[in-house]
PDB file of N, CA and C in Angstrom:
ATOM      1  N   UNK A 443    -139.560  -4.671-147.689  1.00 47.00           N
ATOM      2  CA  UNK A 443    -138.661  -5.780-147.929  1.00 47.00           C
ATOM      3  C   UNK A 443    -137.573  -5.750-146.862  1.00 47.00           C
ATOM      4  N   UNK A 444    -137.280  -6.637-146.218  1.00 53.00           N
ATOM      5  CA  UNK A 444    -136.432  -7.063-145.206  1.00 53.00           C
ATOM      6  C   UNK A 444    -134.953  -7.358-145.939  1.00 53.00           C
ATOM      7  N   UNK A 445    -134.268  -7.220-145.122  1.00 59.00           N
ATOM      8  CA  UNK A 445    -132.526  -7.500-145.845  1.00 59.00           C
ATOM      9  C   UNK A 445    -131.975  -8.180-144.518  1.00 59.00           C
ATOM     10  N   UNK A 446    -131.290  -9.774-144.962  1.00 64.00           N
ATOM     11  CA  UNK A 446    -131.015 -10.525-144.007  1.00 64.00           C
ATOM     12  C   UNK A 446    -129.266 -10.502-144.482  1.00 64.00           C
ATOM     13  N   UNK A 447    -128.572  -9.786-143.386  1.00 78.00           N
ATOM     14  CA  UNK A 447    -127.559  -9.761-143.666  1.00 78.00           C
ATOM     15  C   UNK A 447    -126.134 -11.493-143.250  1.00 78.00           C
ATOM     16  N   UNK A 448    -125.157 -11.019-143.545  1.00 85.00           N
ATOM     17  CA  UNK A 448    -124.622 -12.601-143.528  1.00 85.00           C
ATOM     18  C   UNK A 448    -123.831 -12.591-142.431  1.00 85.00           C
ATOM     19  N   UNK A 449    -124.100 -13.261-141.422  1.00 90.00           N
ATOM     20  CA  UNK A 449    -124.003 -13.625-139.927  1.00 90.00           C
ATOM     21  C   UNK A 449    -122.929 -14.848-140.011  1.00 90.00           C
ATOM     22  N   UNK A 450    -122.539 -15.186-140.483  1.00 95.00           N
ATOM     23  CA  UNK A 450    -121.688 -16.699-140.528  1.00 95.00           C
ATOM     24  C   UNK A 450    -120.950 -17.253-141.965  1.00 95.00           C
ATOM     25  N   UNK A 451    -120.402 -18.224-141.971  1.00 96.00           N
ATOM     26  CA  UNK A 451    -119.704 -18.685-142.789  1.00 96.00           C
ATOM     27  C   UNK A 451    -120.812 -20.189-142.995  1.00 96.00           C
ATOM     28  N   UNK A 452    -121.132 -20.234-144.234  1.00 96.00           N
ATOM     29  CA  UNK A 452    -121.754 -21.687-144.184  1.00 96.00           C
ATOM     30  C   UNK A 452    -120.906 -22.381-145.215  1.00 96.00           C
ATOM     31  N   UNK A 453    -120.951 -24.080-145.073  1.00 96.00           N
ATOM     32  CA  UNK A 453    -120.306 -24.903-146.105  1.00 96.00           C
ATOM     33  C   UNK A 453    -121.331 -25.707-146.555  1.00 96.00           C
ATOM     34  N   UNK A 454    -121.366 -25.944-147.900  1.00 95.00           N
ATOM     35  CA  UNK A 454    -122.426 -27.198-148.290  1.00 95.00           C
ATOM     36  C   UNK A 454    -121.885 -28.295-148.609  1.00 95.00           C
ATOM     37  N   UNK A 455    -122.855 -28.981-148.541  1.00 93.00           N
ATOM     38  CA  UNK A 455    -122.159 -30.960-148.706  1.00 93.00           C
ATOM     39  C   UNK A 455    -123.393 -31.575-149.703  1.00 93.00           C
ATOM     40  N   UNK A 456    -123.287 -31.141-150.952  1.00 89.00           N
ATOM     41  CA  UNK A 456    -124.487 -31.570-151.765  1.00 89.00           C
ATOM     42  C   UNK A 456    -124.015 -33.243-152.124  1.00 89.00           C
ATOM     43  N   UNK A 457    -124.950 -33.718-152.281  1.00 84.00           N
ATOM     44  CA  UNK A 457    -125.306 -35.290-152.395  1.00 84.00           C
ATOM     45  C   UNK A 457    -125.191 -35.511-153.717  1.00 84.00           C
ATOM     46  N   UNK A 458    -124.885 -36.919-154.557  1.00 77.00           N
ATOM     47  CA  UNK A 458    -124.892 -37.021-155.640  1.00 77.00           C
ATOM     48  C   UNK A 458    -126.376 -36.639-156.257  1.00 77.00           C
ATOM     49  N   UNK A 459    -126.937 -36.162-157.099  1.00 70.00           N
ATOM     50  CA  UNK A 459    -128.220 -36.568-157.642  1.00 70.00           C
ATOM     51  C   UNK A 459    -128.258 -36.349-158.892  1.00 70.00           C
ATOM     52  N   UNK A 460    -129.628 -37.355-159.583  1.00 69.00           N
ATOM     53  CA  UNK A 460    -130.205 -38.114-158.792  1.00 69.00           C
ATOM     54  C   UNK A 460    -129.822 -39.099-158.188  1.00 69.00           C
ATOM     55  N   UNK A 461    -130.387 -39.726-156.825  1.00 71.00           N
ATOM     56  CA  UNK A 461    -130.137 -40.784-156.092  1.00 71.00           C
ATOM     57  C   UNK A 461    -130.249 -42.209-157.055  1.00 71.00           C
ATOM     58  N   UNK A 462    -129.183 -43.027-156.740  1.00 77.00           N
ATOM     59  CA  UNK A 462    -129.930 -44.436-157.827  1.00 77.00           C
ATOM     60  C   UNK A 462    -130.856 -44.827-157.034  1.00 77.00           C
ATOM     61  N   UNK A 463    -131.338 -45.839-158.246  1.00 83.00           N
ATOM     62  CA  UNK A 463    -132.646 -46.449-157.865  1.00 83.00           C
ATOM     63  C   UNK A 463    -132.511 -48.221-157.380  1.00 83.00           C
ATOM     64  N   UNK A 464    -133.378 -48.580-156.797  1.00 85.00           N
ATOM     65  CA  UNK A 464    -133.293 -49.828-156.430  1.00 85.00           C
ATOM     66  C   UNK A 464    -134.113 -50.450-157.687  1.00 85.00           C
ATOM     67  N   UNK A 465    -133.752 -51.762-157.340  1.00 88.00           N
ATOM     68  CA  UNK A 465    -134.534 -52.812-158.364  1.00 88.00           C
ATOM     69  C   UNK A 465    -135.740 -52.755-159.090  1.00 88.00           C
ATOM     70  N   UNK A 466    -137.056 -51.743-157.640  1.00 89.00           N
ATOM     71  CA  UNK A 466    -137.755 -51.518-157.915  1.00 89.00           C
ATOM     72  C   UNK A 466    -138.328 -50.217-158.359  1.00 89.00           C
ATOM     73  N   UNK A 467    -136.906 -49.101-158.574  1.00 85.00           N
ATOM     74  CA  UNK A 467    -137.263 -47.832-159.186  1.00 85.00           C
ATOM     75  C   UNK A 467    -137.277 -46.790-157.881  1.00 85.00           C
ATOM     76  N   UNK A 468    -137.507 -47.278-156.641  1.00 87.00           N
ATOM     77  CA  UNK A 468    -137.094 -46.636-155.925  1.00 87.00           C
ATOM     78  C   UNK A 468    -135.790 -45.864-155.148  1.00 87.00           C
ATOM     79  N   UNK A 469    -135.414 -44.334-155.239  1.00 79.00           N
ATOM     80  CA  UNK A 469    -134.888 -43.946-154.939  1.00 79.00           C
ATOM     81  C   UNK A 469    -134.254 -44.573-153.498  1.00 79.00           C
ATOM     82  N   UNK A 470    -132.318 -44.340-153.949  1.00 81.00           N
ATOM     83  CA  UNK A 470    -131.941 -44.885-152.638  1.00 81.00           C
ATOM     84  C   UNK A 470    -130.726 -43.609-152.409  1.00 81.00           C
ATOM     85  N   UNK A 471    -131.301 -43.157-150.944  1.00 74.00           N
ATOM     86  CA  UNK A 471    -129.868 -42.250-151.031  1.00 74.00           C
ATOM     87  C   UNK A 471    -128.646 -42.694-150.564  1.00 74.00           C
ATOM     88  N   UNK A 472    -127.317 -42.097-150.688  1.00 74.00           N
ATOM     89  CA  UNK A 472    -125.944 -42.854-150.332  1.00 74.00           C
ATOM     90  C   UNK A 472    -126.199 -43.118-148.710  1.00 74.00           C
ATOM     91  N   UNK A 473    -124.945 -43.265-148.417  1.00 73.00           N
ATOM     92  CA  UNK A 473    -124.785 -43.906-147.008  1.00 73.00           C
ATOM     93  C   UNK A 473    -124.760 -42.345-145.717  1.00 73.00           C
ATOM     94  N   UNK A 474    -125.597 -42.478-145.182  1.00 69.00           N
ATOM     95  CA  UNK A 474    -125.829 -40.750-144.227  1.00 69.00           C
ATOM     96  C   UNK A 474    -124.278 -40.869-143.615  1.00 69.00           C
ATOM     97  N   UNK A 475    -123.552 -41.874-143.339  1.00 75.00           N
ATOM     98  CA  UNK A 475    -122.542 -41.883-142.199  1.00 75.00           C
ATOM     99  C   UNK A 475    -121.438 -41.503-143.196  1.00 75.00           C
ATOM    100  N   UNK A 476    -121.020 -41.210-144.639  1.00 76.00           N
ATOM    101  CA  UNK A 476    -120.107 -40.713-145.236  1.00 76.00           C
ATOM    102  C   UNK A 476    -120.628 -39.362-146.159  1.00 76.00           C
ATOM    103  N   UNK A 477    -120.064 -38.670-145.423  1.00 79.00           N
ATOM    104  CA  UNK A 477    -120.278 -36.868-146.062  1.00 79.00           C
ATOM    105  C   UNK A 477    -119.557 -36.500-147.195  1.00 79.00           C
ATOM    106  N   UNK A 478    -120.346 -35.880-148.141  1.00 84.00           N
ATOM    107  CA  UNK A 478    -119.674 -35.086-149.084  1.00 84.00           C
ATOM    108  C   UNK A 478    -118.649 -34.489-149.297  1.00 84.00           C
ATOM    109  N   UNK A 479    -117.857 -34.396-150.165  1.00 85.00           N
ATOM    110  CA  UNK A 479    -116.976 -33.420-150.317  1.00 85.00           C
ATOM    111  C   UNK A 479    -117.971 -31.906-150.069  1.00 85.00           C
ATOM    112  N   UNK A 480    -117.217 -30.917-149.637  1.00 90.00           N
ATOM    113  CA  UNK A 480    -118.021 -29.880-149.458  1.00 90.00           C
ATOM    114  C   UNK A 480    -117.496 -28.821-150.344  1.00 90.00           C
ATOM    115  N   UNK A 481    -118.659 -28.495-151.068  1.00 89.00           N
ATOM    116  CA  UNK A 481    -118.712 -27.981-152.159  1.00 89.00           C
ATOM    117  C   UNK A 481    -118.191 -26.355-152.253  1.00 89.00           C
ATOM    118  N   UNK A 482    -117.896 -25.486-151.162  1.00 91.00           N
ATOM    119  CA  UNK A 482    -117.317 -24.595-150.813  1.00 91.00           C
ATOM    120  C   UNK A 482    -117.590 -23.743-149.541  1.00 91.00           C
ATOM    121  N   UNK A 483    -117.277 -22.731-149.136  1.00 95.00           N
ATOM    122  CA  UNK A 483    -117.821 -22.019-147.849  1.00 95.00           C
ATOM    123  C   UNK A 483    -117.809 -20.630-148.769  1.00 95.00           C
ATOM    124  N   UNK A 484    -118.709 -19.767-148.182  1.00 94.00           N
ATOM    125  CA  UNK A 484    -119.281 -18.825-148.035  1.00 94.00           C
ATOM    126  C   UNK A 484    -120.013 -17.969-147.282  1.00 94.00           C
ATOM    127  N   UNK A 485    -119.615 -16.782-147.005  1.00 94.00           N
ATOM    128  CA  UNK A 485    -120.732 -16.054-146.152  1.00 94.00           C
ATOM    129  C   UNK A 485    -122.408 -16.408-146.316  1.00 94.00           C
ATOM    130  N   UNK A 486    -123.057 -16.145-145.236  1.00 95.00           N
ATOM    131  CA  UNK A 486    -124.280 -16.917-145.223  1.00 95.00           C
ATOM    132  C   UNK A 486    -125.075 -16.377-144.263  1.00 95.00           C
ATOM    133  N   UNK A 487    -126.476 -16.898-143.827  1.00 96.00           N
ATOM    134  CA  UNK A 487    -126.946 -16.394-142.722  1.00 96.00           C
ATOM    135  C   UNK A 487    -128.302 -17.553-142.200  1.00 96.00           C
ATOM    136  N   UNK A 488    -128.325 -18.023-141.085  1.00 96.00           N
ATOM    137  CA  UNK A 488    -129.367 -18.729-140.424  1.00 96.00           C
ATOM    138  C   UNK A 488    -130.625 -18.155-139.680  1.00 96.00           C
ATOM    139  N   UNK A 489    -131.191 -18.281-139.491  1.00 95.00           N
ATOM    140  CA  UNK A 489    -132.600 -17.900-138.742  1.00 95.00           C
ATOM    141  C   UNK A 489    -132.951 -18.940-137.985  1.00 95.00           C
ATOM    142  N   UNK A 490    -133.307 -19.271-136.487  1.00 94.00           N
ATOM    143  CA  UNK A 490    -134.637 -20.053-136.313  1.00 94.00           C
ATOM    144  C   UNK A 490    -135.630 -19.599-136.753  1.00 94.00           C
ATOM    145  N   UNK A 491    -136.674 -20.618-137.035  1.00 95.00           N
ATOM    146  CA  UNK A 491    -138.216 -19.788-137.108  1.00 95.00           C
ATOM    147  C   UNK A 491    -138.879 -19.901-136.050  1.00 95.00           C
ATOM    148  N   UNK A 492    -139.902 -19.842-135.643  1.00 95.00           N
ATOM    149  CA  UNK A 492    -140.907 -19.754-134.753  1.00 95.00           C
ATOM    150  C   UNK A 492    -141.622 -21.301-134.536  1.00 95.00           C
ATOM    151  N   UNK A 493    -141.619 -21.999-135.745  1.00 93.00           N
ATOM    152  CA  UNK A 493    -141.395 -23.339-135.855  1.00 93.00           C
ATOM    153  C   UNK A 493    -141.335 -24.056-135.459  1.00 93.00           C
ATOM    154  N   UNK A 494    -139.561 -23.594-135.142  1.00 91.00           N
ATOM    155  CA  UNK A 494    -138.228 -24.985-135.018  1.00 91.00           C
ATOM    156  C   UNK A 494    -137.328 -25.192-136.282  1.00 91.00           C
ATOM    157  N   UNK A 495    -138.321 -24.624-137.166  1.00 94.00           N
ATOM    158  CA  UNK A 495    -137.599 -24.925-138.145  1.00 94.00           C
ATOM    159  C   UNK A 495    -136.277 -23.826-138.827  1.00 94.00           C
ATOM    160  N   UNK A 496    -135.312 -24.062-139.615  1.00 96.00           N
ATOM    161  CA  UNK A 496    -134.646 -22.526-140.140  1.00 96.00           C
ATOM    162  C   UNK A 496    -134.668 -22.336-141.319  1.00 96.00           C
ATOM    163  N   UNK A 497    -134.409 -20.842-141.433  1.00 96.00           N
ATOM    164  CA  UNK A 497    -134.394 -20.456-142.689  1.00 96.00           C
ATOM    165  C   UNK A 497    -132.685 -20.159-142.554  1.00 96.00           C
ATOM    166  N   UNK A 498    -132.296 -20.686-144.269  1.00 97.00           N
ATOM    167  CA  UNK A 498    -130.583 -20.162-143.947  1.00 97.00           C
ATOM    168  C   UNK A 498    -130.724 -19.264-145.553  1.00 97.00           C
ATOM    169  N   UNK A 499    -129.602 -18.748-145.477  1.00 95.00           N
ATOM    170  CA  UNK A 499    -129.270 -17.839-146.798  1.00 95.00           C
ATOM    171  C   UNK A 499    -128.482 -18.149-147.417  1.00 95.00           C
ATOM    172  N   UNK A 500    -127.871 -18.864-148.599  1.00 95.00           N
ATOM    173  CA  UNK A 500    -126.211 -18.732-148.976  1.00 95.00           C
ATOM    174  C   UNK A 500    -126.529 -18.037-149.998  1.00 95.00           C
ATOM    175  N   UNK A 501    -124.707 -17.957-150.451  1.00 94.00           N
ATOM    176  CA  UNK A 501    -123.979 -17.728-151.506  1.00 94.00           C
ATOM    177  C   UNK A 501    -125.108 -18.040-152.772  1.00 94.00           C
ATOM    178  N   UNK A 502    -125.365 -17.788-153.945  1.00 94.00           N
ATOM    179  CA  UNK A 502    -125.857 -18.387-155.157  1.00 94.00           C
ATOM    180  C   UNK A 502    -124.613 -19.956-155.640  1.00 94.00           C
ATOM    181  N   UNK A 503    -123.670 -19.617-155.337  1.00 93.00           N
ATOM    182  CA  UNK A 503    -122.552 -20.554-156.202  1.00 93.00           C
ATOM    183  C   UNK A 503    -123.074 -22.074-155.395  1.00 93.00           C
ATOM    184  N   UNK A 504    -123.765 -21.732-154.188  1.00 93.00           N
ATOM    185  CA  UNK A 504    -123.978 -23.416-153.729  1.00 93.00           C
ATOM    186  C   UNK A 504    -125.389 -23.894-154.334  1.00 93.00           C
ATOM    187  N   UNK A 505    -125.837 -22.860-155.579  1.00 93.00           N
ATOM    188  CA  UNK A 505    -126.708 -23.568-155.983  1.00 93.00           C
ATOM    189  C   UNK A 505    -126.564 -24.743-157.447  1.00 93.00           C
ATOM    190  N   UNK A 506    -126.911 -26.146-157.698  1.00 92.00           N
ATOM    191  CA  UNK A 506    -128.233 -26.411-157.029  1.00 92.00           C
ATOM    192  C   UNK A 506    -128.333 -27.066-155.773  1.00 92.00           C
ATOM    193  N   UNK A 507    -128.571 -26.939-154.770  1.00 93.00           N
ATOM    194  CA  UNK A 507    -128.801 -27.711-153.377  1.00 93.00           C
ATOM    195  C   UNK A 507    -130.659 -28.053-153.448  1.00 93.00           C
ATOM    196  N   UNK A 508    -130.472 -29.618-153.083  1.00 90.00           N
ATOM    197  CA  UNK A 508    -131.758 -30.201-152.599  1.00 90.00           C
ATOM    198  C   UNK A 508    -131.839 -30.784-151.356  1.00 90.00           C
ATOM    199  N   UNK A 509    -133.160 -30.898-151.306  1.00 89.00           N
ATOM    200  CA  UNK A 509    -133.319 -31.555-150.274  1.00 89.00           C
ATOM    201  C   UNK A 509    -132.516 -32.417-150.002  1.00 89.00           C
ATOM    202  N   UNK A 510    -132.102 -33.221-148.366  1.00 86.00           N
ATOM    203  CA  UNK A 510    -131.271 -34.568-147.808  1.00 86.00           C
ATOM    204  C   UNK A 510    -129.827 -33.378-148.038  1.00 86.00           C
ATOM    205  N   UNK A 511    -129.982 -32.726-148.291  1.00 90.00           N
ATOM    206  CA  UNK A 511    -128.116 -32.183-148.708  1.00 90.00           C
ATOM    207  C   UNK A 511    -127.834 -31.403-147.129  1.00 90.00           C
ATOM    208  N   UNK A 512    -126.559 -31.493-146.691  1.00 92.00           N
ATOM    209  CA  UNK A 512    -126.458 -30.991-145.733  1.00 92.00           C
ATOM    210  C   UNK A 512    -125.576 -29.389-145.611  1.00 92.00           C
ATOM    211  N   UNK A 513    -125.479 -28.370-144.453  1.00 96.00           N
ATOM    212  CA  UNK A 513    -124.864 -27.623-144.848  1.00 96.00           C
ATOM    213  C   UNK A 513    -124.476 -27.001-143.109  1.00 96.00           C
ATOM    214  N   UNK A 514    -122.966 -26.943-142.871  1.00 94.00           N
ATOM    215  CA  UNK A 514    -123.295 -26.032-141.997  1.00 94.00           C
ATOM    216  C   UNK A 514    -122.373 -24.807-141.733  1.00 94.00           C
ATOM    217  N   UNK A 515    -122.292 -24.702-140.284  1.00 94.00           N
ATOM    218  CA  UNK A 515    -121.449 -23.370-140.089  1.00 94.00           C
ATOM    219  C   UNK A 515    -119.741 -23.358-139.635  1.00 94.00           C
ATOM    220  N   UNK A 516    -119.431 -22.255-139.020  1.00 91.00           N
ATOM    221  CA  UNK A 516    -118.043 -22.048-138.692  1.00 91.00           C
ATOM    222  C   UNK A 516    -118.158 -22.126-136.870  1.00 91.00           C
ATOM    223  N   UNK A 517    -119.428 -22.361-136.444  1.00 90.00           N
ATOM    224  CA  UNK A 517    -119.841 -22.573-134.852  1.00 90.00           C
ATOM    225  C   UNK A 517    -120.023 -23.929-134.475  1.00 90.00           C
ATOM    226  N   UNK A 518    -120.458 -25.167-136.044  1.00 91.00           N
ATOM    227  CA  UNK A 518    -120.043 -26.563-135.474  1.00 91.00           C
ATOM    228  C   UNK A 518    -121.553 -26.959-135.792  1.00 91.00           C
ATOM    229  N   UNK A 519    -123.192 -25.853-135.833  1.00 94.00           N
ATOM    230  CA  UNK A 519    -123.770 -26.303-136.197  1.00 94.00           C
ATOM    231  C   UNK A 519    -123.968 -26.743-137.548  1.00 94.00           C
ATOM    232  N   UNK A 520    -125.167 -28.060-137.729  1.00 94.00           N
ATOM    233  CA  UNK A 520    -125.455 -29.184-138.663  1.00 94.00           C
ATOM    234  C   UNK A 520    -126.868 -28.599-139.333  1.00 94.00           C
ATOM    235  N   UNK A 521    -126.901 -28.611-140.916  1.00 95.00           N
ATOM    236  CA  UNK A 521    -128.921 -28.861-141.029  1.00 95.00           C
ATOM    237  C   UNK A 521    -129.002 -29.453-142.058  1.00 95.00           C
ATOM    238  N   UNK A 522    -130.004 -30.094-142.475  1.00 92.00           N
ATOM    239  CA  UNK A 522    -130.114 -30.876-143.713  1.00 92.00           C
ATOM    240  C   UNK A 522    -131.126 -29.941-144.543  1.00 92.00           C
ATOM    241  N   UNK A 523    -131.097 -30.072-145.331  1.00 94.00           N
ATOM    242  CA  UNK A 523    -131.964 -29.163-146.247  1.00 94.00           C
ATOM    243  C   UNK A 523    -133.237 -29.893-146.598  1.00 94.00           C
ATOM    244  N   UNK A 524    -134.648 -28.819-146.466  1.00 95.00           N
ATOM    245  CA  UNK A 524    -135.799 -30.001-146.868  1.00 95.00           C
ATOM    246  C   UNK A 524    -136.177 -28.834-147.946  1.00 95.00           C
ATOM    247  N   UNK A 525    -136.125 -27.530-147.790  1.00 96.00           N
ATOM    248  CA  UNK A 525    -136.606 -27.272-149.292  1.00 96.00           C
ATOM    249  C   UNK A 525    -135.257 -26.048-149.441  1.00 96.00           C
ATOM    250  N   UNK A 526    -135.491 -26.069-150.652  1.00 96.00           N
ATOM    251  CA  UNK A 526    -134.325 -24.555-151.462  1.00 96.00           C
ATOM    252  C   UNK A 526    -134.724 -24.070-153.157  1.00 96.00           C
ATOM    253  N   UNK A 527    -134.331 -22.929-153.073  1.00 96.00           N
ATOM    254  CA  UNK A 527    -134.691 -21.981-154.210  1.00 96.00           C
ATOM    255  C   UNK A 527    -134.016 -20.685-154.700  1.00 96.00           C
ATOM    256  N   UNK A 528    -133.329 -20.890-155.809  1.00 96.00           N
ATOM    257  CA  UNK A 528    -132.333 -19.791-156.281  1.00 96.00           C
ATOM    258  C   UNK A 528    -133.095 -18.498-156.408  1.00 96.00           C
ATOM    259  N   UNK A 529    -133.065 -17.273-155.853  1.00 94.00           N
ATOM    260  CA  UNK A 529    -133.447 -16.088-156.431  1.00 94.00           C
ATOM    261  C   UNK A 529    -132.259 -15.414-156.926  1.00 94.00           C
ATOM    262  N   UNK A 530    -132.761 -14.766-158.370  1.00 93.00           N
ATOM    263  CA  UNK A 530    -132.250 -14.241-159.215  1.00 93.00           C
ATOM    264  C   UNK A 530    -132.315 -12.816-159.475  1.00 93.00           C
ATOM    265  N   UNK A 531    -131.623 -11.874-159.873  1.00 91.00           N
ATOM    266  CA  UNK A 531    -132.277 -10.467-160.156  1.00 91.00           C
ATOM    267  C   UNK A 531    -131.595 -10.089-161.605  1.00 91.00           C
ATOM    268  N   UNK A 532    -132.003 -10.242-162.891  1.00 93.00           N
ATOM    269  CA  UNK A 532    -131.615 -10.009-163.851  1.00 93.00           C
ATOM    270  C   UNK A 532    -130.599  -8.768-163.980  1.00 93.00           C
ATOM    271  N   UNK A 533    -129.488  -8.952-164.135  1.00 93.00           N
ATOM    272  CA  UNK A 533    -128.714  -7.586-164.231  1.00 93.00           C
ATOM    273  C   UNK A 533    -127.835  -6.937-162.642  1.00 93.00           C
ATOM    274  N   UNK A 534    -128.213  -7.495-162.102  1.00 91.00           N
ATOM    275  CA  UNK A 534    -127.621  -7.704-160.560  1.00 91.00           C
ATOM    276  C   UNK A 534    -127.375  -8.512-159.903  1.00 91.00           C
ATOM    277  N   UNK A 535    -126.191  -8.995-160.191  1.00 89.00           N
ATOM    278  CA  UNK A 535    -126.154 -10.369-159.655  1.00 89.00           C
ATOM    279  C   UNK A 535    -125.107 -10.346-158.110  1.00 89.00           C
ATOM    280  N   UNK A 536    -125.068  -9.430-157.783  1.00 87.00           N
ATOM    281  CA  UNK A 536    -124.445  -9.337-156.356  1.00 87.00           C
ATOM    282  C   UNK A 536    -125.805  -9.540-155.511  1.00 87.00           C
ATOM    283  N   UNK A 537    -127.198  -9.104-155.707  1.00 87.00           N
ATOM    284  CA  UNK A 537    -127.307  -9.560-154.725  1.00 87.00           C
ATOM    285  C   UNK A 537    -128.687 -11.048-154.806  1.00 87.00           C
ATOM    286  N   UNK A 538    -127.796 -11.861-155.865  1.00 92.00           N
ATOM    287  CA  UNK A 538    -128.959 -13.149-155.922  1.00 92.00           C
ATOM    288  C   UNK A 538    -128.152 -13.783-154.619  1.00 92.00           C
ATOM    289  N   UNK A 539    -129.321 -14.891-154.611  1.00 94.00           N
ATOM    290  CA  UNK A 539    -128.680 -15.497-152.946  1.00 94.00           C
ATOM    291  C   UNK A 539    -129.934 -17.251-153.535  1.00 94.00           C
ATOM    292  N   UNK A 540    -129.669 -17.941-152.330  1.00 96.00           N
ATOM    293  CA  UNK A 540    -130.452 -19.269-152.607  1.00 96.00           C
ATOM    294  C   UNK A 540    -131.113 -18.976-151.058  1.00 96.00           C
ATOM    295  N   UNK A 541    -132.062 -19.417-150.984  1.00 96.00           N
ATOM    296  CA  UNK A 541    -133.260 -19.262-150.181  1.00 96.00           C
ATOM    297  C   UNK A 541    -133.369 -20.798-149.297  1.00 96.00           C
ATOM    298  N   UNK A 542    -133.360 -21.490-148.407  1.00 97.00           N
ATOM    299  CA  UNK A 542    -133.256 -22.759-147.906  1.00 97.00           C
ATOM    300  C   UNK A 542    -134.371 -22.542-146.729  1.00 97.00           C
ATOM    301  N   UNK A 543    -134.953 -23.418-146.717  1.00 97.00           N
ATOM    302  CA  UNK A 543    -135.617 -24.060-145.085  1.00 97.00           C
ATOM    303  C   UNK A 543    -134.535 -25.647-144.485  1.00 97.00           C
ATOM    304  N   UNK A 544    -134.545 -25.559-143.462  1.00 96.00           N
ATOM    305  CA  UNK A 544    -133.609 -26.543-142.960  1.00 96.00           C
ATOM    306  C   UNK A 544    -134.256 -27.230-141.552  1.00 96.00           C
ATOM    307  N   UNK A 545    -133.634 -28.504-141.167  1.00 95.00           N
ATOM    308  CA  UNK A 545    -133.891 -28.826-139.638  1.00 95.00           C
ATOM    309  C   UNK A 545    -132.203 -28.889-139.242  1.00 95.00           C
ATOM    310  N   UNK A 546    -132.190 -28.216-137.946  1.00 95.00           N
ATOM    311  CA  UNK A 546    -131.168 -28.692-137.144  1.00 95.00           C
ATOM    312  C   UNK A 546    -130.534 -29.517-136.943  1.00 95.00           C
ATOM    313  N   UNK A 547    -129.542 -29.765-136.802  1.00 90.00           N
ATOM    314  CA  UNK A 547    -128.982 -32.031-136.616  1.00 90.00           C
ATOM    315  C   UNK A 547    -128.451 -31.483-135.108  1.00 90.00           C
ATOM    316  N   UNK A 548    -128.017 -32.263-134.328  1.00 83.00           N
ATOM    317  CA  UNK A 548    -129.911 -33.082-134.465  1.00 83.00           C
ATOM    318  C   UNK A 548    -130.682 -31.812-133.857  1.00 83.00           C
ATOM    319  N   UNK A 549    -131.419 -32.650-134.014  1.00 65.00           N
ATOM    320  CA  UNK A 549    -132.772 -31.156-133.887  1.00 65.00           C
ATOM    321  C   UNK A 549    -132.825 -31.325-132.007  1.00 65.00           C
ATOM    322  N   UNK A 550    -133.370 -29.760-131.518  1.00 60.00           N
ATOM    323  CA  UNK A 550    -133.447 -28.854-130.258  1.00 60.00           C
ATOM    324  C   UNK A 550    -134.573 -29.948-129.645  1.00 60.00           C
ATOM    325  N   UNK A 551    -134.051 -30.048-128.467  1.00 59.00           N
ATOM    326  CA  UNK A 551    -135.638 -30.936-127.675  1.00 59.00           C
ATOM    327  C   UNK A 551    -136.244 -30.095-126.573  1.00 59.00           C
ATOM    328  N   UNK A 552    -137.429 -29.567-126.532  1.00 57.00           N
ATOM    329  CA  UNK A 552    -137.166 -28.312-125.489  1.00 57.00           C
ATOM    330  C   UNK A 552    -137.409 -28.442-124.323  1.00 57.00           C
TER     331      UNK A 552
END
């Protein structure tokens, strides 16, 4: 088992959800050009992958984060979140953490 220690300060900007729906039941998300209140900062940690894509680490307290939610650092970088997942350890809770895959904003052109 690998231990990814916390390299940075991250902030999250979770989105209302659920998104309303349009007329026809389809999900509409808010407006991309007005950001969230940000829901707090915390130590954290990013990865590229091999990808392009990243893996980041936070805090548990920024959970629940979904997808479209954005989050970033104390260096100025941006990522939107496409998947995330709380791990838990019954009885130890120092070291639960939330698990994220992310893309870059804007994303690396190489």
């Amino acid at each position: 088992m690998a231990v990814v220690l916390a390299d940075r300060h991250l902030t999250a900007y979770v989105l209302e959800h659920p998104w309303a729906r349009d007329a026809n039941g389809v999900p509409v998300p808010p407006d991309p050009n007005q950001k969230p209140t940000p829901r707090g900062t915390w130590p954290g940690a990013a990865q590229e992958q091999p990808d392009g894509s990243w893996s980041l680490r936070l805090d548990p307290a920024a959970w629940p984060i979904e997808p479209g939610d954005t989050v970033d650092d104390d260096t100025g970088l941006t990522w939107t979140i496409t998947t995330a997942r709380v791990h838990r350890v019954p009885g130890v809770p120092a070291v639960n953490y939330v698990q994220a895959t992310a893309t870059l904003n804007p994303p690396e052109v190489p």
